[in-house]
């Protein structure tokens, strides 16, 4: 339809959903990886979470990107190929495009239809920007399509998505990003900071109940897509800060003893038993700079946002 946009489907295997559900519900404690939140409705609910007053990361990070765009461009230069794992609605990159003037933009996301829509909207606002929309599960691989022009690269990973990884897998992921950066590559990454647990608690228990709906949507999704016999209303949302691990944990807690059935498997839940759906790790600058260094990334600069609620880091590949 539009030469400005090329679409590349690496077919993220949602076929694996059933396997992942069976495997996750067979574990003790039970867990399902957070990437399965993002069906179309989950992606839309996440966008709504980002509008909640308690969920400070988007607001603080966007203010930082808007304010620092010129300074960041001074450090990265212009004319890079920007790739963004988990680009979602591709809203944040808009704040950087006028200053960073990239050669091309490669948004990557597991939610193909959502990505296609995001690419179209972005193309309307930035008609001169070549967009290589790449549908992929970025936790597995970061393929840059062959149509992407050569040029120094900049990975953009905002929103503290890195917080979903354990520190050990965050390091592996950053090493994979480092591999994709090539010579003179840079990484601009937004990471949530450690802070007063009350602020964290409110951010994951918003008054409007959007985070709860987002968490519970996982059950609706797996019921629709795997046919598992399960009543989402028999579970409730729970999110809390775990200070030992330095992370927010999200769970779906069984309101009663119940059995979920799928393809001859039976999964027993006792009353109060939880299904662990997400971790969101928080880092002090010292911790994060150390972690990135272990993946071959050298700090260029970092900035703390309002009340040190959020941090942006710019790294160079070594
Ligand atoms: C996608 C990992 C950045 O942990 O803050 C928001 C997802 N989950 N509210 C986060 C999320 C519940 C989010 N990240």
Short mmCIF file of N, CA and C in Angstrom, two decimals, residues 122-261:
data_model
loop_
_atom_site.label_atom_id
_atom_site.label_comp_id
_atom_site.label_asym_id
_atom_site.label_seq_id
_atom_site.Cartn_x
_atom_site.Cartn_y
_atom_site.Cartn_z
N UNK A 122 2.34 6.14 12.39
CA UNK A 122 3.63 6.83 12.43
C UNK A 122 3.98 7.40 11.05
N UNK A 123 3.70 6.60 10.02
CA UNK A 123 4.01 7.02 8.65
C UNK A 123 3.24 8.29 8.28
N UNK A 124 2.01 8.39 8.77
CA UNK A 124 1.22 9.59 8.49
C UNK A 124 1.85 10.83 9.11
N UNK A 125 2.38 10.66 10.32
CA UNK A 125 2.97 11.81 11.01
C UNK A 125 4.38 12.13 10.51
N UNK A 126 5.10 11.09 10.01
CA UNK A 126 6.48 11.28 9.53
C UNK A 126 6.62 10.68 8.14
N UNK A 127 6.07 11.37 7.11
CA UNK A 127 5.97 10.80 5.77
C UNK A 127 7.32 10.52 5.12
N UNK A 128 8.41 11.10 5.63
CA UNK A 128 9.72 10.88 4.99
C UNK A 128 10.51 9.77 5.67
N UNK A 129 9.95 9.16 6.70
CA UNK A 129 10.70 8.16 7.47
C UNK A 129 10.46 6.74 6.94
N UNK A 130 11.50 6.04 6.46
CA UNK A 130 11.33 4.63 6.07
C UNK A 130 11.11 3.77 7.32
N UNK A 131 10.04 2.98 7.29
CA UNK A 131 9.67 2.16 8.45
C UNK A 131 9.71 0.69 8.05
N UNK A 132 10.46 -0.10 8.78
CA UNK A 132 10.56 -1.54 8.52
C UNK A 132 9.92 -2.28 9.69
N UNK A 133 8.59 -2.42 9.65
CA UNK A 133 7.86 -3.02 10.77
C UNK A 133 8.15 -4.51 10.83
N UNK A 134 8.60 -4.97 11.98
CA UNK A 134 9.10 -6.33 12.11
C UNK A 134 8.35 -7.06 13.21
N UNK A 135 7.55 -8.04 12.80
CA UNK A 135 6.75 -8.78 13.76
C UNK A 135 7.54 -9.98 14.26
N UNK A 136 7.93 -9.93 15.52
CA UNK A 136 8.84 -10.94 16.06
C UNK A 136 8.70 -11.00 17.58
N UNK A 137 9.04 -12.15 18.14
CA UNK A 137 9.14 -12.28 19.60
C UNK A 137 10.57 -11.89 19.97
N UNK A 138 10.76 -10.65 20.42
CA UNK A 138 12.13 -10.16 20.60
C UNK A 138 12.86 -10.84 21.76
N UNK A 139 12.12 -11.60 22.58
CA UNK A 139 12.82 -12.34 23.64
C UNK A 139 13.60 -13.52 23.03
N UNK A 140 13.24 -13.91 21.79
CA UNK A 140 13.95 -15.01 21.13
C UNK A 140 15.03 -14.53 20.18
N UNK A 141 14.68 -13.52 19.37
CA UNK A 141 15.66 -13.05 18.39
C UNK A 141 15.35 -11.60 18.01
N UNK A 142 16.38 -10.94 17.47
CA UNK A 142 16.24 -9.55 17.04
C UNK A 142 16.67 -9.45 15.58
N UNK A 143 15.85 -10.00 14.66
CA UNK A 143 16.27 -9.97 13.26
C UNK A 143 16.08 -8.58 12.67
N UNK A 144 17.13 -8.08 12.00
CA UNK A 144 16.96 -6.83 11.26
C UNK A 144 16.73 -7.24 9.80
N UNK A 145 15.55 -6.91 9.24
CA UNK A 145 15.23 -7.34 7.88
C UNK A 145 16.29 -6.90 6.88
N UNK A 146 16.41 -7.68 5.78
CA UNK A 146 17.46 -7.39 4.78
C UNK A 146 17.26 -6.04 4.12
N UNK A 147 16.02 -5.55 4.12
CA UNK A 147 15.75 -4.27 3.47
C UNK A 147 16.27 -3.08 4.29
N UNK A 148 16.69 -3.33 5.52
CA UNK A 148 17.18 -2.24 6.37
C UNK A 148 18.51 -1.74 5.82
N UNK A 149 18.65 -0.43 5.59
CA UNK A 149 19.88 0.10 5.00
C UNK A 149 21.06 -0.02 5.98
N UNK A 150 22.28 -0.06 5.44
CA UNK A 150 23.44 -0.05 6.32
C UNK A 150 23.57 1.32 6.99
N UNK A 151 24.26 1.36 8.09
CA UNK A 151 24.44 2.64 8.81
C UNK A 151 24.59 2.33 10.28
N UNK A 152 25.16 3.27 11.03
CA UNK A 152 25.33 3.03 12.46
C UNK A 152 23.97 2.86 13.14
N UNK A 153 23.93 1.98 14.11
CA UNK A 153 22.63 1.63 14.69
C UNK A 153 22.44 2.21 16.08
N UNK A 154 21.17 2.42 16.38
CA UNK A 154 20.79 2.83 17.72
C UNK A 154 19.62 1.95 18.15
N UNK A 155 19.81 1.19 19.22
CA UNK A 155 18.69 0.44 19.78
C UNK A 155 17.97 1.35 20.77
N UNK A 156 16.65 1.32 20.71
CA UNK A 156 15.82 2.13 21.61
C UNK A 156 14.94 1.16 22.37
N UNK A 157 15.08 1.16 23.69
CA UNK A 157 14.34 0.18 24.50
C UNK A 157 13.76 0.90 25.72
N UNK A 158 12.70 1.68 25.49
CA UNK A 158 12.15 2.50 26.56
C UNK A 158 11.16 1.73 27.43
N UNK A 159 10.58 2.41 28.40
CA UNK A 159 9.44 1.88 29.14
C UNK A 159 9.79 0.88 30.21
N UNK A 160 11.09 0.67 30.46
CA UNK A 160 11.51 -0.31 31.45
C UNK A 160 11.03 -1.72 31.11
N UNK A 161 10.92 -2.00 29.82
CA UNK A 161 10.60 -3.37 29.41
C UNK A 161 11.67 -4.34 29.90
N UNK A 162 12.90 -3.84 30.03
CA UNK A 162 14.00 -4.68 30.52
C UNK A 162 13.67 -5.26 31.91
N UNK A 163 12.77 -4.57 32.64
CA UNK A 163 12.39 -5.03 33.98
C UNK A 163 11.67 -6.37 34.00
N UNK A 164 11.13 -6.79 32.84
CA UNK A 164 10.45 -8.09 32.78
C UNK A 164 11.43 -9.27 32.85
N UNK A 165 12.68 -9.02 32.50
CA UNK A 165 13.69 -10.08 32.55
C UNK A 165 14.25 -10.19 33.97
N UNK A 166 14.64 -11.39 34.36
CA UNK A 166 15.46 -11.50 35.57
C UNK A 166 16.79 -10.83 35.26
N UNK A 167 17.55 -10.40 36.27
CA UNK A 167 18.83 -9.77 35.97
C UNK A 167 19.73 -10.63 35.07
N UNK A 168 19.73 -11.96 35.28
CA UNK A 168 20.57 -12.83 34.46
C UNK A 168 20.10 -12.83 33.00
N UNK A 169 18.77 -12.90 32.78
CA UNK A 169 18.33 -12.88 31.37
C UNK A 169 18.38 -11.49 30.80
N UNK A 170 18.29 -10.45 31.64
CA UNK A 170 18.47 -9.07 31.16
C UNK A 170 19.88 -8.93 30.57
N UNK A 171 20.85 -9.52 31.25
CA UNK A 171 22.21 -9.45 30.75
C UNK A 171 22.33 -10.19 29.40
N UNK A 172 21.70 -11.36 29.29
CA UNK A 172 21.71 -12.09 28.02
C UNK A 172 21.03 -11.29 26.92
N UNK A 173 19.90 -10.66 27.26
CA UNK A 173 19.19 -9.85 26.27
C UNK A 173 20.06 -8.67 25.83
N UNK A 174 20.67 -7.99 26.79
CA UNK A 174 21.53 -6.84 26.45
C UNK A 174 22.72 -7.28 25.60
N UNK A 175 23.21 -8.50 25.86
CA UNK A 175 24.31 -9.03 25.04
C UNK A 175 23.82 -9.28 23.60
N UNK A 176 22.55 -9.72 23.46
CA UNK A 176 21.97 -9.92 22.13
C UNK A 176 21.81 -8.57 21.42
N UNK A 177 21.36 -7.56 22.16
CA UNK A 177 21.26 -6.20 21.60
C UNK A 177 22.65 -5.74 21.17
N UNK A 178 23.63 -5.94 22.04
CA UNK A 178 25.02 -5.57 21.75
C UNK A 178 25.48 -6.19 20.43
N UNK A 179 25.14 -7.48 20.20
CA UNK A 179 25.48 -8.17 18.96
C UNK A 179 24.88 -7.50 17.75
N UNK A 180 23.63 -7.00 17.88
CA UNK A 180 22.94 -6.37 16.76
C UNK A 180 23.44 -4.95 16.50
N UNK A 181 24.12 -4.37 17.45
CA UNK A 181 24.49 -2.96 17.32
C UNK A 181 25.59 -2.74 16.28
N UNK A 182 26.50 -3.71 16.17
CA UNK A 182 27.59 -3.54 15.21
C UNK A 182 28.52 -2.42 15.63
N UNK A 183 29.42 -2.02 14.69
CA UNK A 183 30.40 -0.99 15.04
C UNK A 183 29.73 0.35 15.34
N UNK A 184 30.20 1.01 16.35
CA UNK A 184 29.71 2.36 16.69
C UNK A 184 28.23 2.37 17.07
N UNK A 185 27.69 1.22 17.48
CA UNK A 185 26.28 1.17 17.86
C UNK A 185 26.03 1.75 19.24
N UNK A 186 24.82 2.21 19.45
CA UNK A 186 24.45 2.76 20.76
C UNK A 186 23.10 2.21 21.21
N UNK A 187 22.89 2.28 22.50
CA UNK A 187 21.61 1.85 23.08
C UNK A 187 21.08 2.95 23.98
N UNK A 188 19.84 3.35 23.74
CA UNK A 188 19.13 4.28 24.62
C UNK A 188 18.03 3.48 25.31
N UNK A 189 18.11 3.40 26.63
CA UNK A 189 17.20 2.51 27.35
C UNK A 189 16.60 3.22 28.56
N UNK A 190 15.31 3.02 28.76
CA UNK A 190 14.60 3.57 29.92
C UNK A 190 14.40 2.49 30.96
N UNK A 191 14.76 2.78 32.19
CA UNK A 191 14.73 1.77 33.25
C UNK A 191 14.10 2.37 34.51
N UNK A 192 13.18 1.63 35.10
CA UNK A 192 12.54 2.11 36.32
C UNK A 192 13.51 2.01 37.49
N UNK A 193 13.42 3.00 38.39
CA UNK A 193 14.35 3.06 39.53
C UNK A 193 13.73 2.41 40.78
N UNK A 194 14.59 2.04 41.70
CA UNK A 194 14.13 1.63 43.03
C UNK A 194 13.62 2.89 43.75
N UNK A 195 12.53 2.75 44.49
CA UNK A 195 11.92 3.92 45.13
C UNK A 195 10.99 3.49 46.25
N UNK A 196 10.36 4.45 46.90
CA UNK A 196 9.36 4.18 47.94
C UNK A 196 8.36 3.13 47.45
N UNK A 197 8.28 1.99 48.13
CA UNK A 197 7.38 0.91 47.71
C UNK A 197 5.91 1.34 47.58
N UNK A 198 5.49 2.38 48.31
CA UNK A 198 4.10 2.85 48.18
C UNK A 198 3.81 3.37 46.78
N UNK A 199 4.81 4.06 46.23
CA UNK A 199 4.66 4.60 44.87
C UNK A 199 4.57 3.44 43.87
N UNK A 200 5.42 2.43 44.08
CA UNK A 200 5.41 1.25 43.21
C UNK A 200 4.08 0.51 43.32
N UNK A 201 3.62 0.34 44.56
CA UNK A 201 2.38 -0.39 44.79
C UNK A 201 1.22 0.27 44.06
N UNK A 202 1.13 1.60 44.19
CA UNK A 202 0.03 2.33 43.54
C UNK A 202 0.10 2.19 42.02
N UNK A 203 1.32 2.17 41.49
CA UNK A 203 1.49 2.12 40.03
C UNK A 203 0.96 0.82 39.44
N UNK A 204 0.97 -0.24 40.24
CA UNK A 204 0.52 -1.56 39.74
C UNK A 204 -0.83 -1.96 40.33
N UNK A 205 -1.46 -1.01 41.05
CA UNK A 205 -2.81 -1.23 41.59
C UNK A 205 -3.61 0.04 41.37
N UNK A 206 -3.72 0.47 40.12
CA UNK A 206 -4.39 1.74 39.83
C UNK A 206 -5.86 1.67 40.24
N UNK A 207 -6.37 2.83 40.64
CA UNK A 207 -7.73 2.91 41.20
C UNK A 207 -8.79 2.53 40.18
N UNK A 208 -8.53 2.81 38.91
CA UNK A 208 -9.53 2.49 37.88
C UNK A 208 -9.57 0.99 37.55
N UNK A 209 -8.60 0.25 38.04
CA UNK A 209 -8.61 -1.20 37.84
C UNK A 209 -8.13 -1.65 36.46
N UNK A 210 -7.40 -0.78 35.78
CA UNK A 210 -6.94 -1.15 34.43
C UNK A 210 -5.84 -2.22 34.49
N UNK A 211 -4.94 -2.08 35.47
CA UNK A 211 -3.88 -3.10 35.60
C UNK A 211 -4.49 -4.45 35.97
N UNK A 212 -5.50 -4.44 36.81
CA UNK A 212 -6.20 -5.68 37.16
C UNK A 212 -6.83 -6.30 35.92
N UNK A 213 -7.48 -5.46 35.10
CA UNK A 213 -8.10 -5.97 33.86
C UNK A 213 -7.05 -6.53 32.90
N UNK A 214 -5.89 -5.85 32.85
CA UNK A 214 -4.77 -6.28 32.01
C UNK A 214 -4.27 -7.66 32.46
N UNK A 215 -4.10 -7.82 33.76
CA UNK A 215 -3.63 -9.09 34.32
C UNK A 215 -4.66 -10.19 34.04
N UNK A 216 -5.93 -9.90 34.32
CA UNK A 216 -6.99 -10.90 34.12
C UNK A 216 -7.23 -11.23 32.65
N UNK A 217 -6.89 -10.27 31.76
CA UNK A 217 -7.06 -10.53 30.33
C UNK A 217 -6.25 -11.73 29.86
N UNK A 218 -5.16 -12.01 30.58
CA UNK A 218 -4.35 -13.19 30.25
C UNK A 218 -5.21 -14.46 30.29
N UNK A 219 -6.09 -14.54 31.28
CA UNK A 219 -6.96 -15.73 31.39
C UNK A 219 -7.98 -15.76 30.27
N UNK A 220 -8.56 -14.59 29.95
CA UNK A 220 -9.50 -14.51 28.83
C UNK A 220 -8.80 -14.96 27.55
N UNK A 221 -7.58 -14.47 27.38
CA UNK A 221 -6.84 -14.80 26.17
C UNK A 221 -6.57 -16.30 26.06
N UNK A 222 -6.05 -16.89 27.13
CA UNK A 222 -5.72 -18.31 27.01
C UNK A 222 -6.98 -19.16 26.89
N UNK A 223 -8.07 -18.67 27.48
CA UNK A 223 -9.32 -19.41 27.31
C UNK A 223 -9.77 -19.35 25.84
N UNK A 224 -9.72 -18.15 25.25
CA UNK A 224 -10.13 -18.01 23.85
C UNK A 224 -9.23 -18.78 22.89
N UNK A 225 -7.93 -18.77 23.18
CA UNK A 225 -6.98 -19.30 22.19
C UNK A 225 -6.58 -20.75 22.42
N UNK A 226 -6.78 -21.27 23.64
CA UNK A 226 -6.42 -22.68 23.86
C UNK A 226 -7.65 -23.51 24.20
N UNK A 227 -8.76 -22.85 24.53
CA UNK A 227 -9.96 -23.57 24.91
C UNK A 227 -9.91 -24.12 26.33
N UNK A 228 -8.94 -23.67 27.12
CA UNK A 228 -8.86 -24.14 28.51
C UNK A 228 -10.16 -23.79 29.23
N UNK A 229 -10.63 -24.74 30.05
CA UNK A 229 -11.83 -24.48 30.85
C UNK A 229 -11.43 -23.72 32.09
N UNK A 230 -11.83 -22.48 32.15
CA UNK A 230 -11.36 -21.62 33.23
C UNK A 230 -12.27 -20.41 33.32
N UNK A 231 -12.61 -20.01 34.55
CA UNK A 231 -13.43 -18.82 34.75
C UNK A 231 -12.55 -17.70 35.30
N UNK A 232 -12.27 -16.69 34.47
CA UNK A 232 -11.42 -15.60 34.93
C UNK A 232 -11.96 -14.94 36.22
N UNK A 233 -13.28 -14.94 36.38
CA UNK A 233 -13.85 -14.28 37.58
C UNK A 233 -13.52 -15.05 38.86
N UNK A 234 -12.97 -16.26 38.72
CA UNK A 234 -12.54 -17.01 39.90
C UNK A 234 -11.10 -16.68 40.33
N UNK A 235 -10.53 -15.65 39.68
CA UNK A 235 -9.18 -15.22 40.03
C UNK A 235 -9.20 -13.73 40.34
N UNK A 236 -8.25 -13.29 41.17
CA UNK A 236 -8.12 -11.85 41.38
C UNK A 236 -6.69 -11.37 41.20
N UNK A 237 -6.61 -10.10 40.80
CA UNK A 237 -5.33 -9.44 40.56
C UNK A 237 -4.60 -9.18 41.88
N UNK A 238 -3.31 -9.48 41.93
CA UNK A 238 -2.49 -9.06 43.07
C UNK A 238 -1.13 -8.61 42.58
N UNK A 239 -0.70 -7.42 43.05
CA UNK A 239 0.61 -6.89 42.69
C UNK A 239 1.25 -6.30 43.93
N UNK A 240 2.53 -6.62 44.18
CA UNK A 240 3.23 -6.11 45.36
C UNK A 240 4.72 -6.00 45.08
N UNK A 241 5.40 -5.18 45.87
CA UNK A 241 6.85 -5.04 45.74
C UNK A 241 7.54 -6.08 46.61
N UNK A 242 8.46 -6.81 46.00
CA UNK A 242 9.28 -7.79 46.72
C UNK A 242 10.67 -7.15 46.92
N UNK A 243 10.94 -6.65 48.15
CA UNK A 243 12.17 -5.89 48.36
C UNK A 243 13.44 -6.75 48.27
N UNK A 244 13.35 -8.02 48.62
CA UNK A 244 14.54 -8.89 48.54
C UNK A 244 14.99 -9.02 47.09
N UNK A 245 14.01 -9.19 46.20
CA UNK A 245 14.33 -9.38 44.78
C UNK A 245 14.39 -8.05 44.02
N UNK A 246 13.95 -6.96 44.64
CA UNK A 246 13.94 -5.67 43.96
C UNK A 246 12.99 -5.64 42.78
N UNK A 247 11.82 -6.24 42.95
CA UNK A 247 10.91 -6.32 41.81
C UNK A 247 9.45 -6.24 42.26
N UNK A 248 8.61 -5.69 41.36
CA UNK A 248 7.17 -5.83 41.50
C UNK A 248 6.81 -7.22 40.98
N UNK A 249 5.93 -7.89 41.68
CA UNK A 249 5.40 -9.17 41.20
C UNK A 249 3.91 -9.02 40.94
N UNK A 250 3.46 -9.55 39.83
CA UNK A 250 2.02 -9.61 39.57
C UNK A 250 1.60 -11.08 39.58
N UNK A 251 0.47 -11.31 40.21
CA UNK A 251 -0.08 -12.65 40.32
C UNK A 251 -1.58 -12.63 40.02
N UNK A 252 -2.10 -13.79 39.63
CA UNK A 252 -3.53 -14.02 39.59
C UNK A 252 -3.81 -15.05 40.68
N UNK A 253 -4.58 -14.63 41.67
CA UNK A 253 -4.78 -15.47 42.85
C UNK A 253 -6.14 -16.16 42.77
N UNK A 254 -6.13 -17.46 42.98
CA UNK A 254 -7.36 -18.24 42.90
C UNK A 254 -8.26 -17.90 44.09
N UNK A 255 -9.51 -17.50 43.80
CA UNK A 255 -10.44 -17.12 44.87
C UNK A 255 -10.98 -18.34 45.60
N UNK A 256 -10.79 -19.53 45.03
CA UNK A 256 -11.31 -20.75 45.64
C UNK A 256 -10.56 -21.96 45.07
N UNK A 257 -10.77 -23.11 45.66
CA UNK A 257 -10.23 -24.34 45.08
C UNK A 257 -10.93 -24.56 43.74
N UNK A 258 -10.16 -24.85 42.69
CA UNK A 258 -10.75 -25.05 41.38
C UNK A 258 -9.80 -25.86 40.50
N UNK A 259 -10.38 -26.45 39.47
CA UNK A 259 -9.60 -27.25 38.53
C UNK A 259 -9.74 -26.66 37.13
N UNK A 260 -8.60 -26.41 36.47
CA UNK A 260 -8.62 -25.96 35.08
C UNK A 260 -8.30 -27.16 34.22
N UNK A 261 -9.06 -27.34 33.15
CA UNK A 261 -8.84 -28.51 32.29
C UNK A 261 -8.46 -28.07 30.89
#
